[in-house]
PDB file of C-alpha atoms and ligand atoms in Angstrom:
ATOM      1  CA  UNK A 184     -20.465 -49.407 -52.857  1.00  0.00           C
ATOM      2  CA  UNK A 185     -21.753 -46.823 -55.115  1.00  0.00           C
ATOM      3  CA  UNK A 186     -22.175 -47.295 -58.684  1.00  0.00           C
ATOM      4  CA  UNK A 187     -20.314 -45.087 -60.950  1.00  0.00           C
ATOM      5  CA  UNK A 188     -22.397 -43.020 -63.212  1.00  0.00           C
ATOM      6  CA  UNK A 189     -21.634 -44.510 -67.032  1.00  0.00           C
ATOM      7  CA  UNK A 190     -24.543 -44.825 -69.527  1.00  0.00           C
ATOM      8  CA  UNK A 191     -24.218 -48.811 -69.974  1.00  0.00           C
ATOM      9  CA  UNK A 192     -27.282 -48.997 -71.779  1.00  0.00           C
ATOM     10  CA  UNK A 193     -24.523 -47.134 -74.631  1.00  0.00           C
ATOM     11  CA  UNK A 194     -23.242 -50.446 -74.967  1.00  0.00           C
ATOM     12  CA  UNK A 195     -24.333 -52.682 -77.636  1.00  0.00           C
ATOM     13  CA  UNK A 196     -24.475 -56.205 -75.860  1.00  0.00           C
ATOM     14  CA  UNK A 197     -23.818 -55.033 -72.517  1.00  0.00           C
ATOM     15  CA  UNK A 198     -21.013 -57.658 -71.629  1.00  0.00           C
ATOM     16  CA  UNK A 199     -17.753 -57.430 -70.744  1.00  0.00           C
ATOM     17  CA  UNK A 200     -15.568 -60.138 -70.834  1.00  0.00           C
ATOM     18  CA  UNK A 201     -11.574 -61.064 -68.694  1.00  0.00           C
ATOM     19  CA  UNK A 202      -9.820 -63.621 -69.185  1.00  0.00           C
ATOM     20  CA  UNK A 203      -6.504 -64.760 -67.669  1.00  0.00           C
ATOM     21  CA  UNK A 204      -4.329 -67.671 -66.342  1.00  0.00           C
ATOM     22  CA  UNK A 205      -4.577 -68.702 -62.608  1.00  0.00           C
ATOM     23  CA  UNK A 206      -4.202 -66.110 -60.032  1.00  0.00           C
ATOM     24  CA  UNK A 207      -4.263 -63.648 -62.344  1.00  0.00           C
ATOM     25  CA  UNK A 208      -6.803 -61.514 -60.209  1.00  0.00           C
ATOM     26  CA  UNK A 209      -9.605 -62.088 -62.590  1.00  0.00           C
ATOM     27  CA  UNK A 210     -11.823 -63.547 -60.137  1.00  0.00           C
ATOM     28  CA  UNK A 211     -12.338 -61.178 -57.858  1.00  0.00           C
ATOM     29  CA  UNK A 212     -12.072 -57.988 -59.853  1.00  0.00           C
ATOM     30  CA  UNK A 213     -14.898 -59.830 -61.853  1.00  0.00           C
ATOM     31  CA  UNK A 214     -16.610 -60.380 -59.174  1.00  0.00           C
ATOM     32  CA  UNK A 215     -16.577 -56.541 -57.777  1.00  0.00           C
ATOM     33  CA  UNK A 216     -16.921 -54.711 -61.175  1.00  0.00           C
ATOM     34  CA  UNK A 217     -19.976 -56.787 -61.851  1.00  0.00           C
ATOM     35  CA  UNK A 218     -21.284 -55.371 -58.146  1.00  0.00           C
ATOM     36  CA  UNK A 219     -20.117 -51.844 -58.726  1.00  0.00           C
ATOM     37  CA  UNK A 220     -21.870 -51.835 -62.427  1.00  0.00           C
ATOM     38  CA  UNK A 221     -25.141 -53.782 -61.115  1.00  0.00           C
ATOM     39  CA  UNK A 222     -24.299 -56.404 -63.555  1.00  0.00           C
ATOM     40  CA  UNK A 223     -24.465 -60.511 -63.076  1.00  0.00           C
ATOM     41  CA  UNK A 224     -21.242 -61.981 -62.778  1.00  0.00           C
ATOM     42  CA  UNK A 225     -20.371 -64.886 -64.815  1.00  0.00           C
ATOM     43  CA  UNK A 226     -17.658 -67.537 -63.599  1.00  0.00           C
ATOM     44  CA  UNK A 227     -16.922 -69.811 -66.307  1.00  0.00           C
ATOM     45  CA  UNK A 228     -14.049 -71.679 -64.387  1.00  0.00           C
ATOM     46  CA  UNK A 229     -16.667 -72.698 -61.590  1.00  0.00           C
ATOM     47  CA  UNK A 230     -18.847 -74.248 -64.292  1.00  0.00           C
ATOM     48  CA  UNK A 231     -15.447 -76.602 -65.391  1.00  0.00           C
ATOM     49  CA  UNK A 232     -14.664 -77.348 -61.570  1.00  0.00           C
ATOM     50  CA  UNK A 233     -18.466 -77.818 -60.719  1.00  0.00           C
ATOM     51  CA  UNK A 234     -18.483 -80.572 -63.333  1.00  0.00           C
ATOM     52  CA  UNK A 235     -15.325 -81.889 -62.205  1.00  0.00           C
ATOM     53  CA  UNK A 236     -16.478 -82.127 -58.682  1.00  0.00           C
ATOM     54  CA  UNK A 237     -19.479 -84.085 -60.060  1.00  0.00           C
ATOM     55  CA  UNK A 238     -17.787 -86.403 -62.278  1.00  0.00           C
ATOM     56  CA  UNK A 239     -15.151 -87.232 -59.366  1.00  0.00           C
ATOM     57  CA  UNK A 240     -17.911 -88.220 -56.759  1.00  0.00           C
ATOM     58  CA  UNK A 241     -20.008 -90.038 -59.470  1.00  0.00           C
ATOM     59  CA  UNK A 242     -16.648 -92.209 -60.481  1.00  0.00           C
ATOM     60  CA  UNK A 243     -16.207 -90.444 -63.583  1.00  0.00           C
ATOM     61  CA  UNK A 244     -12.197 -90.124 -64.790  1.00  0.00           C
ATOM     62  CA  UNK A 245     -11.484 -86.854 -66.340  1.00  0.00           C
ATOM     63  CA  UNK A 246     -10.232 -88.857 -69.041  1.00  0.00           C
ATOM     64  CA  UNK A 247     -13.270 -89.854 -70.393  1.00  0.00           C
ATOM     65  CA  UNK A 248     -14.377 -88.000 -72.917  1.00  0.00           C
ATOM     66  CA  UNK A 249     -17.857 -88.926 -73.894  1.00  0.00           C
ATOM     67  CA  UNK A 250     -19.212 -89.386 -70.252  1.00  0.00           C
ATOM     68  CA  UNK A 251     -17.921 -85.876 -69.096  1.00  0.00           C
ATOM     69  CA  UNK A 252     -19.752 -84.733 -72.444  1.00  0.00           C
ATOM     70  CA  UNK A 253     -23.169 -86.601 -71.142  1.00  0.00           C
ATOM     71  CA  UNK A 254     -22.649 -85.368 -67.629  1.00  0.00           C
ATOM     72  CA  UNK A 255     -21.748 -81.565 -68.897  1.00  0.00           C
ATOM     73  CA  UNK A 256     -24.915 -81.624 -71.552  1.00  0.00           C
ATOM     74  CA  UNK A 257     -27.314 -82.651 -68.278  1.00  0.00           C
ATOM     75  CA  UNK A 258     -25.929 -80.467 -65.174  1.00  0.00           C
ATOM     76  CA  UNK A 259     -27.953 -77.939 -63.927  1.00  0.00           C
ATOM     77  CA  UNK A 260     -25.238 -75.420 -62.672  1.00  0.00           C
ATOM     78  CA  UNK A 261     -26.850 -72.745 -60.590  1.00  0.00           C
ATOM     79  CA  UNK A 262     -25.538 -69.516 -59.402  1.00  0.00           C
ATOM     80  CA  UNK A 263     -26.498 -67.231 -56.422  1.00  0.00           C
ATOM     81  CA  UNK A 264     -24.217 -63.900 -55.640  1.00  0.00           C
ATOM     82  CA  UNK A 265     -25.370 -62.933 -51.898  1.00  0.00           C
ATOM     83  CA  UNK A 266     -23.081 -60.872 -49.717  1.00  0.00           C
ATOM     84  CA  UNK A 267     -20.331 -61.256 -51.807  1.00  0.00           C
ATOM     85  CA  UNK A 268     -20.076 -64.279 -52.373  1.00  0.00           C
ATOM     86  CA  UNK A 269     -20.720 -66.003 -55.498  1.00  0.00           C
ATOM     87  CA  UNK A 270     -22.529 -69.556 -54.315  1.00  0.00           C
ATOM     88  CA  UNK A 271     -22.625 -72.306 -56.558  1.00  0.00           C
ATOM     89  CA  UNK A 272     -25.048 -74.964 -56.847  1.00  0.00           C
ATOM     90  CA  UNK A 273     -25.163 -78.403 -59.107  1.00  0.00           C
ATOM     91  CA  UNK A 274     -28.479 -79.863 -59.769  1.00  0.00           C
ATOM     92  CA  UNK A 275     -29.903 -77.853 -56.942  1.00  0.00           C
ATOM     93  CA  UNK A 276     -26.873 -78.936 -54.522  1.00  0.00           C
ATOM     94  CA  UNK A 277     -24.727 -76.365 -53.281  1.00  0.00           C
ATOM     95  CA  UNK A 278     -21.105 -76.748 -53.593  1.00  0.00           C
ATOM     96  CA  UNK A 279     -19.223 -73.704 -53.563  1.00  0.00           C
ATOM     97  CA  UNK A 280     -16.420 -74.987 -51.522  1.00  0.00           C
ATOM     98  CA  UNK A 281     -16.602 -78.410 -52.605  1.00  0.00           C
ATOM     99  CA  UNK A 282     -15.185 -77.232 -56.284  1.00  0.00           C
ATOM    100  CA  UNK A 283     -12.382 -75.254 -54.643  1.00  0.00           C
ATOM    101  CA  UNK A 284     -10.182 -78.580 -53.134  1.00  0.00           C
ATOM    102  CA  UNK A 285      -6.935 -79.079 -54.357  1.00  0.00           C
ATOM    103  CA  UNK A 286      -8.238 -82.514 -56.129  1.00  0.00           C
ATOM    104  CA  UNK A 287     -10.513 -80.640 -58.487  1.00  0.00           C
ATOM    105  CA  UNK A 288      -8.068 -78.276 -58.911  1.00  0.00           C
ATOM    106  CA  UNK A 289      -5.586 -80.833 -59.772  1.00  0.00           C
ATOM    107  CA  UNK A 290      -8.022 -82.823 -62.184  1.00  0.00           C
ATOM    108  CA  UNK A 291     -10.155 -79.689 -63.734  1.00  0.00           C
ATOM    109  CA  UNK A 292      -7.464 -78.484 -66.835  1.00  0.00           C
ATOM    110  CA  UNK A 293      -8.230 -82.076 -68.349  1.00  0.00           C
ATOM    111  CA  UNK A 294     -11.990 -82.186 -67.623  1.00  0.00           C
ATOM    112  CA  UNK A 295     -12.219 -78.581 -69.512  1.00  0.00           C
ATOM    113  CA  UNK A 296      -9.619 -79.871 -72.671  1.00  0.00           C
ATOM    114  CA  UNK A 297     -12.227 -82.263 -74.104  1.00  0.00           C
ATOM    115  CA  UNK A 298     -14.676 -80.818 -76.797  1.00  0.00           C
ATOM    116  CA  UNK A 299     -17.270 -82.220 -76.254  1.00  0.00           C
ATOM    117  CA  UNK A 300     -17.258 -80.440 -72.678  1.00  0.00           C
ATOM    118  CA  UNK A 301     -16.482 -77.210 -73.998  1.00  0.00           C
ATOM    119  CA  UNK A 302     -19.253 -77.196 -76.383  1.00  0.00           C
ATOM    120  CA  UNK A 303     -22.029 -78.076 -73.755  1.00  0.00           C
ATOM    121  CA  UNK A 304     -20.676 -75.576 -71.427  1.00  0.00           C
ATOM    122  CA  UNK A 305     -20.187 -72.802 -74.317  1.00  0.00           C
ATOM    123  CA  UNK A 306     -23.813 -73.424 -75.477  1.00  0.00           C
ATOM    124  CA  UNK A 307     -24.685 -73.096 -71.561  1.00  0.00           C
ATOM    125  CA  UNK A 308     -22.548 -69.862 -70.879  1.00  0.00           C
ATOM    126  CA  UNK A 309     -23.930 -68.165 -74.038  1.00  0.00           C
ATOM    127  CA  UNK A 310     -26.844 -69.190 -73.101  1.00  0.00           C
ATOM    128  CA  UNK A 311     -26.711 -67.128 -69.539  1.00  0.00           C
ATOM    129  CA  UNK A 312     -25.287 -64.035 -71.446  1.00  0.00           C
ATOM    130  CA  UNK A 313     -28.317 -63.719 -73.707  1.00  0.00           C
ATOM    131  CA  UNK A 314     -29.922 -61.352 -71.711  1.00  0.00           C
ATOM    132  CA  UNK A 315     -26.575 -58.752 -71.372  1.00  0.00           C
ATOM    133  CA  UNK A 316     -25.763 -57.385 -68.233  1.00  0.00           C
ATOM    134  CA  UNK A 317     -23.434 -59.581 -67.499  1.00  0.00           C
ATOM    135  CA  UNK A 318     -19.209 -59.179 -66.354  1.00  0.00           C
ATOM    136  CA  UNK A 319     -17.925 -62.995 -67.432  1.00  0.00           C
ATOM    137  CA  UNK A 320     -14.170 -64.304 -66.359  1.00  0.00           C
ATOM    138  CA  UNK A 321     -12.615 -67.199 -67.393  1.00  0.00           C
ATOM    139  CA  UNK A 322     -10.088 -68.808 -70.272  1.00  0.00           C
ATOM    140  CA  UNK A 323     -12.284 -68.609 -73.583  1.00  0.00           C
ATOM    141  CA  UNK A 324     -14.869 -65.311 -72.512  1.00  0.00           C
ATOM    142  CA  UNK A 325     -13.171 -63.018 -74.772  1.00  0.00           C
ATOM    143  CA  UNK A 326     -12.577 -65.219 -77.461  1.00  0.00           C
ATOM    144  CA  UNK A 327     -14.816 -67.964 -77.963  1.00  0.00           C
ATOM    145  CA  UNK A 328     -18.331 -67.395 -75.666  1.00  0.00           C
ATOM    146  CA  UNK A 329     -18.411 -63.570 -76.408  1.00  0.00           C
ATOM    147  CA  UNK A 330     -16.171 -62.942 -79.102  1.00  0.00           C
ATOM    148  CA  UNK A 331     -18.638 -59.656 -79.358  1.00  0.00           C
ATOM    149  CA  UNK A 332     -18.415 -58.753 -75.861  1.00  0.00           C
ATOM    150  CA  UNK A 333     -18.302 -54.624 -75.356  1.00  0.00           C
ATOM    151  CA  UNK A 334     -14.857 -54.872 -73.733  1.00  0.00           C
ATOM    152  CA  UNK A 335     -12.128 -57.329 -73.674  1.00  0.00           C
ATOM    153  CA  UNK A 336      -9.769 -57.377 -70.753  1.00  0.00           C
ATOM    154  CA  UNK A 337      -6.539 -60.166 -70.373  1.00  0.00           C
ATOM    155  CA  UNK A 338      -5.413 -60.106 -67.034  1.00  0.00           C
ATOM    156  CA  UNK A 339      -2.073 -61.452 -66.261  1.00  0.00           C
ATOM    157  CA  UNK A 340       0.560 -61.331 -62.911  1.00  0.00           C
ATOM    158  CA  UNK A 341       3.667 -63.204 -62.582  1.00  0.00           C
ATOM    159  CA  UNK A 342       3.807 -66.334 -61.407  1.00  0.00           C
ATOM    160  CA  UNK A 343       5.249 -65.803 -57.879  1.00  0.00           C
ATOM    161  CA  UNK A 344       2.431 -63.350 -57.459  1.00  0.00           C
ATOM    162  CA  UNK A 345      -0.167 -65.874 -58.620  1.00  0.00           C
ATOM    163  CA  UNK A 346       1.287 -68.160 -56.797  1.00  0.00           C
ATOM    164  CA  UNK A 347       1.058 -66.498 -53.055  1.00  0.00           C
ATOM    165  CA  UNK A 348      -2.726 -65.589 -54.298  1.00  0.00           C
ATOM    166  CA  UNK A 349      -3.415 -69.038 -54.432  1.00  0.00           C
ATOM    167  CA  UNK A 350      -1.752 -69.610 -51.090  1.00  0.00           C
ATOM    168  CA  UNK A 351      -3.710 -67.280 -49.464  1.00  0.00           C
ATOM    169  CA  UNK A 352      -6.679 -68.656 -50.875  1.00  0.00           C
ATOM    170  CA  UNK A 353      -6.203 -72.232 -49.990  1.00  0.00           C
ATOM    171  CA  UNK A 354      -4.739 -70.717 -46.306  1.00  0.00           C
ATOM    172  CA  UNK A 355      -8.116 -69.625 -46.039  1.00  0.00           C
ATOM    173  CA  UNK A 356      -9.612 -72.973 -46.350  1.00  0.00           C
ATOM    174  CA  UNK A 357      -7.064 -74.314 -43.917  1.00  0.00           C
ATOM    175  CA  UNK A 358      -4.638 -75.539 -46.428  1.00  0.00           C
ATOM    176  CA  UNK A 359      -1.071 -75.246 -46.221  1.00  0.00           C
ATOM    177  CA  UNK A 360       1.293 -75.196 -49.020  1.00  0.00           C
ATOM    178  CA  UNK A 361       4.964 -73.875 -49.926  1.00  0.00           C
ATOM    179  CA  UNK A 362       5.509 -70.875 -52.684  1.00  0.00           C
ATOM    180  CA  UNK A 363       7.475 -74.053 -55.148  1.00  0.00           C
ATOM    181  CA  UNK A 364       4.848 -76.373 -54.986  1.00  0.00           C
ATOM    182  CA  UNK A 365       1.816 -73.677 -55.590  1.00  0.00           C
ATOM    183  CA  UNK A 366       4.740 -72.305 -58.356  1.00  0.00           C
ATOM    184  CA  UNK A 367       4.708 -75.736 -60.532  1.00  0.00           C
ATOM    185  CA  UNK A 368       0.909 -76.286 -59.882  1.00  0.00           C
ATOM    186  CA  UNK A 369      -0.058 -72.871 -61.555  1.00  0.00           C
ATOM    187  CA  UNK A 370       2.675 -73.457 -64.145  1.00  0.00           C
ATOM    188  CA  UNK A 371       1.579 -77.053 -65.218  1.00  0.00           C
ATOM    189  CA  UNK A 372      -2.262 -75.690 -64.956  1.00  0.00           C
ATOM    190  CA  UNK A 373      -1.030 -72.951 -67.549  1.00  0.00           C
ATOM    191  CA  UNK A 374       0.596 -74.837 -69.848  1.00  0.00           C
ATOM    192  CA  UNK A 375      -2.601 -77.456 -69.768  1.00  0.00           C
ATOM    193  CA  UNK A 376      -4.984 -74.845 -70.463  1.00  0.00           C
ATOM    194  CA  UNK A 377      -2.671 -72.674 -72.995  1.00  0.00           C
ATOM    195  CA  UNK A 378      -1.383 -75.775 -74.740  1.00  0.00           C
ATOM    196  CA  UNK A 379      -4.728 -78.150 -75.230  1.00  0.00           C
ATOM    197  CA  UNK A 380      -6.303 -78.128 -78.637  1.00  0.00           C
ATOM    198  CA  UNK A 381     -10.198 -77.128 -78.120  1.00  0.00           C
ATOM    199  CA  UNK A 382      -9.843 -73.200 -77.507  1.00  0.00           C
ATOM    200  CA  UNK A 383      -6.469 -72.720 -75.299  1.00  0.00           C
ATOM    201  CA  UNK A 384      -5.999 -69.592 -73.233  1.00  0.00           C
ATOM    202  CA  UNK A 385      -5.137 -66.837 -75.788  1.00  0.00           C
ATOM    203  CA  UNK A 386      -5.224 -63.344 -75.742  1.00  0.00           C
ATOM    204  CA  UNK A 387      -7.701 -62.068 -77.953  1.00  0.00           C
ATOM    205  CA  UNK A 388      -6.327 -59.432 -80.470  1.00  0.00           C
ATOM    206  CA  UNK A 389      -9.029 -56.863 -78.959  1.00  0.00           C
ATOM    207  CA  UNK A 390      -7.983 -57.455 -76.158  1.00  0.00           C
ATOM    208  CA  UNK A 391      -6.385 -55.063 -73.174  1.00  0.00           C
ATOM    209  CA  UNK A 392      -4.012 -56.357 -71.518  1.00  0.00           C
ATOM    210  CA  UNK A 393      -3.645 -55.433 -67.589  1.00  0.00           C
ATOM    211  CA  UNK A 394      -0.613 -56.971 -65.357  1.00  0.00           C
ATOM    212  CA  UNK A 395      -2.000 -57.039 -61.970  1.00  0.00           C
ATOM    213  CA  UNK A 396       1.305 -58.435 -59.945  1.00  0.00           C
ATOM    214  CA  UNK A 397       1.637 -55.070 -57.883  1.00  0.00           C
ATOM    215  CA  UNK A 398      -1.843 -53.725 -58.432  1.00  0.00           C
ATOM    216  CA  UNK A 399      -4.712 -54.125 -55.672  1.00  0.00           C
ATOM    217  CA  UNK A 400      -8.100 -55.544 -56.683  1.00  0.00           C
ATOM    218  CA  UNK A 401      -9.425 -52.205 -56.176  1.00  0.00           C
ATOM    219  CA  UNK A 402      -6.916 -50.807 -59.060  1.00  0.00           C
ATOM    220  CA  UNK A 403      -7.823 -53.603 -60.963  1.00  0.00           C
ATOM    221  CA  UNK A 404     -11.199 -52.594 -61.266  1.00  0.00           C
ATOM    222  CA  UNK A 405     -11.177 -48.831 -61.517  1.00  0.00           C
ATOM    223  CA  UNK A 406      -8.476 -49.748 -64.237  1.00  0.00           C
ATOM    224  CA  UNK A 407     -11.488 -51.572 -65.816  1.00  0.00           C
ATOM    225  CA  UNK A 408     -14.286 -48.662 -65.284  1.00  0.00           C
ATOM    226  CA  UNK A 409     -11.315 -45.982 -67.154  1.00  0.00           C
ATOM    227  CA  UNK A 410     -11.266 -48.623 -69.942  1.00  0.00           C
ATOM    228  CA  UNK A 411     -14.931 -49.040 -69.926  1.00  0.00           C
ATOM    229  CA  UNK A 412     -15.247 -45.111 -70.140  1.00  0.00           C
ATOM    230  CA  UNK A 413     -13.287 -45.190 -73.309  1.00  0.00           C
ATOM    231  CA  UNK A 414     -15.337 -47.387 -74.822  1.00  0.00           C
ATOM    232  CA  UNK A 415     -18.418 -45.253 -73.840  1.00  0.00           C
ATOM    233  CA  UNK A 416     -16.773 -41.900 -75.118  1.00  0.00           C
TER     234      UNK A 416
HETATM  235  O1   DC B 249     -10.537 -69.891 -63.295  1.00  0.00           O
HETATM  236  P1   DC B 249     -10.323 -71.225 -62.583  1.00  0.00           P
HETATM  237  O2   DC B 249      -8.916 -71.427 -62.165  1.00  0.00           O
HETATM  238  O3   DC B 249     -11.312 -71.481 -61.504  1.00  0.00           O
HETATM  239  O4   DC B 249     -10.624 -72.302 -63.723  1.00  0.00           O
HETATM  240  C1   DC B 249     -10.477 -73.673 -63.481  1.00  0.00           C
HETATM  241  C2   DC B 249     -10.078 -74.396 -64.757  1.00  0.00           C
HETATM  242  O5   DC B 249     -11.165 -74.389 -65.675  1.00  0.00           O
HETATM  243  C3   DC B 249      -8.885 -73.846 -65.505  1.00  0.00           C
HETATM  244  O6   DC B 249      -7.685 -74.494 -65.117  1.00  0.00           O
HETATM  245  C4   DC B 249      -9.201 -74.123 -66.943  1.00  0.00           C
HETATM  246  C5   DC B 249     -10.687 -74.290 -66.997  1.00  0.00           C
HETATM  247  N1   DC B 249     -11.392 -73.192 -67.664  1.00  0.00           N
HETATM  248  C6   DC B 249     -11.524 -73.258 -69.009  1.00  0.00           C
HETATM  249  O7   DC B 249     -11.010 -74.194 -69.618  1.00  0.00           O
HETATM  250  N2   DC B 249     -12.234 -72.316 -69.675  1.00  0.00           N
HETATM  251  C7   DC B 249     -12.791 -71.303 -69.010  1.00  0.00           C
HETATM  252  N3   DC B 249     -13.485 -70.380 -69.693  1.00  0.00           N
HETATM  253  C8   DC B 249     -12.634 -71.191 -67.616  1.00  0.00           C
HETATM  254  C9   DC B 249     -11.909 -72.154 -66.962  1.00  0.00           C
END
């Protein structure tokens, strides 16, 4: 894919920043505008499931508080984009499908509501986006990690569309599920990670606000390069 011609170096930190409840497309567009503006791309929600993964084959219950602190302040969570796919790795082990199952899904809304696990991932993703260059998704990107990011996008779809995304994701990994029960996963998931105490899924006032249910990921991110334009004018 070509890159579109924008002066990014205009921009002042050079990060851009989505955030978004479950299915809301956010992935994915991420994941292509990073490609399209030969940025990293940042997936904060793989860092929470990667832990989650990691504290449920170590034992761990995402209940407990100060252990899921110790484990987050000690992971080395790698990532590796190559042929479009974003690859993730946990102290050198790879595990990119292993933090997609429907049990870290199921378990990773309380493993991300303690603070202690916010903080040591925070300090890891703000770490990462030091250097710029970077498109980061997730619940907290535009408010918390990079409350100076360049531009702020909240992506958002109803939940019957979110719902059949997730289907089709999970279809792809040989799962089958009905539209109700996907429907009341993504809803308790949304009012765990909107509801919790230690920075809940807000839109930040900055923010631009995209609803994706009838859009293509392609829309989605040429909405993004317009907005990005407008910031560069
Ligand atoms: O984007 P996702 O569905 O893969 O994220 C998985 C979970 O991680 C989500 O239910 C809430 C949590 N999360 C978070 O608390 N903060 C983020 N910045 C990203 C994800």
């Amino acid at each position: 894919m070509s890159k579109p011609r924008l002066n990014l170096s205009r921009l002042k930190n050079r990060v851009i920043a989505i955030d978004g409840p479950a299915g809301s497309g956010k992935s994915t567009t991420a994941r292509l505008l990073a490609a399209r503006l030969g940025y990293s791309y940042l997936d904060t929600g793989a860092m929470y499931r990667a832990l989650t993964h990691f504290a449920l084959s170590k034992g761990v219950s995402p209940g407990d508080a100060s252990k899921l602190q110790a484990l987050a302040e000690h992971l080395t969570i790698e990532f590796k984009t190559e042929q479009s796919v974003n690859h993730v790795f946990i102290n050198g082990e790879e595990v990119t499908d292993a933090i997609r199952t429907p049990e870290v899904t199921a378990h990773v809304s309380e493993v991300s509501a303690h603070k202690g696990v916010r903080q040591a991932m925070v300090a890891k993703q703000k770490e990462i986006g030091k250097k710029g260059a970077i498109v980061a998704e997730g619940r907290d990107t535009t408010t918390v990690v990079f409350p100076d990011a360049d531009l702020k996008v909240y992506m958002d779809a109803s939940i019957k569309q979110r719902a059949q995304r997730r289907m089709i994701d999970l279809a792809r990994m040989g799962l089958s599920t009905t539209l109700e029960a996907q429907m009341a996963e993504i809803k308790r998931r949304d009012d765990f990670d909107s509801g919790r105490k230690h920075s809940p899924l807000t839109r930040a006032k900055d923010s631009i606000t995209i609803d994706t249910t009838s859009m293509t990921i392609e829309e989605q991110v040429d909405r993004i390069i317009t907005l990005l334009k407008d910031v560069l004018k």
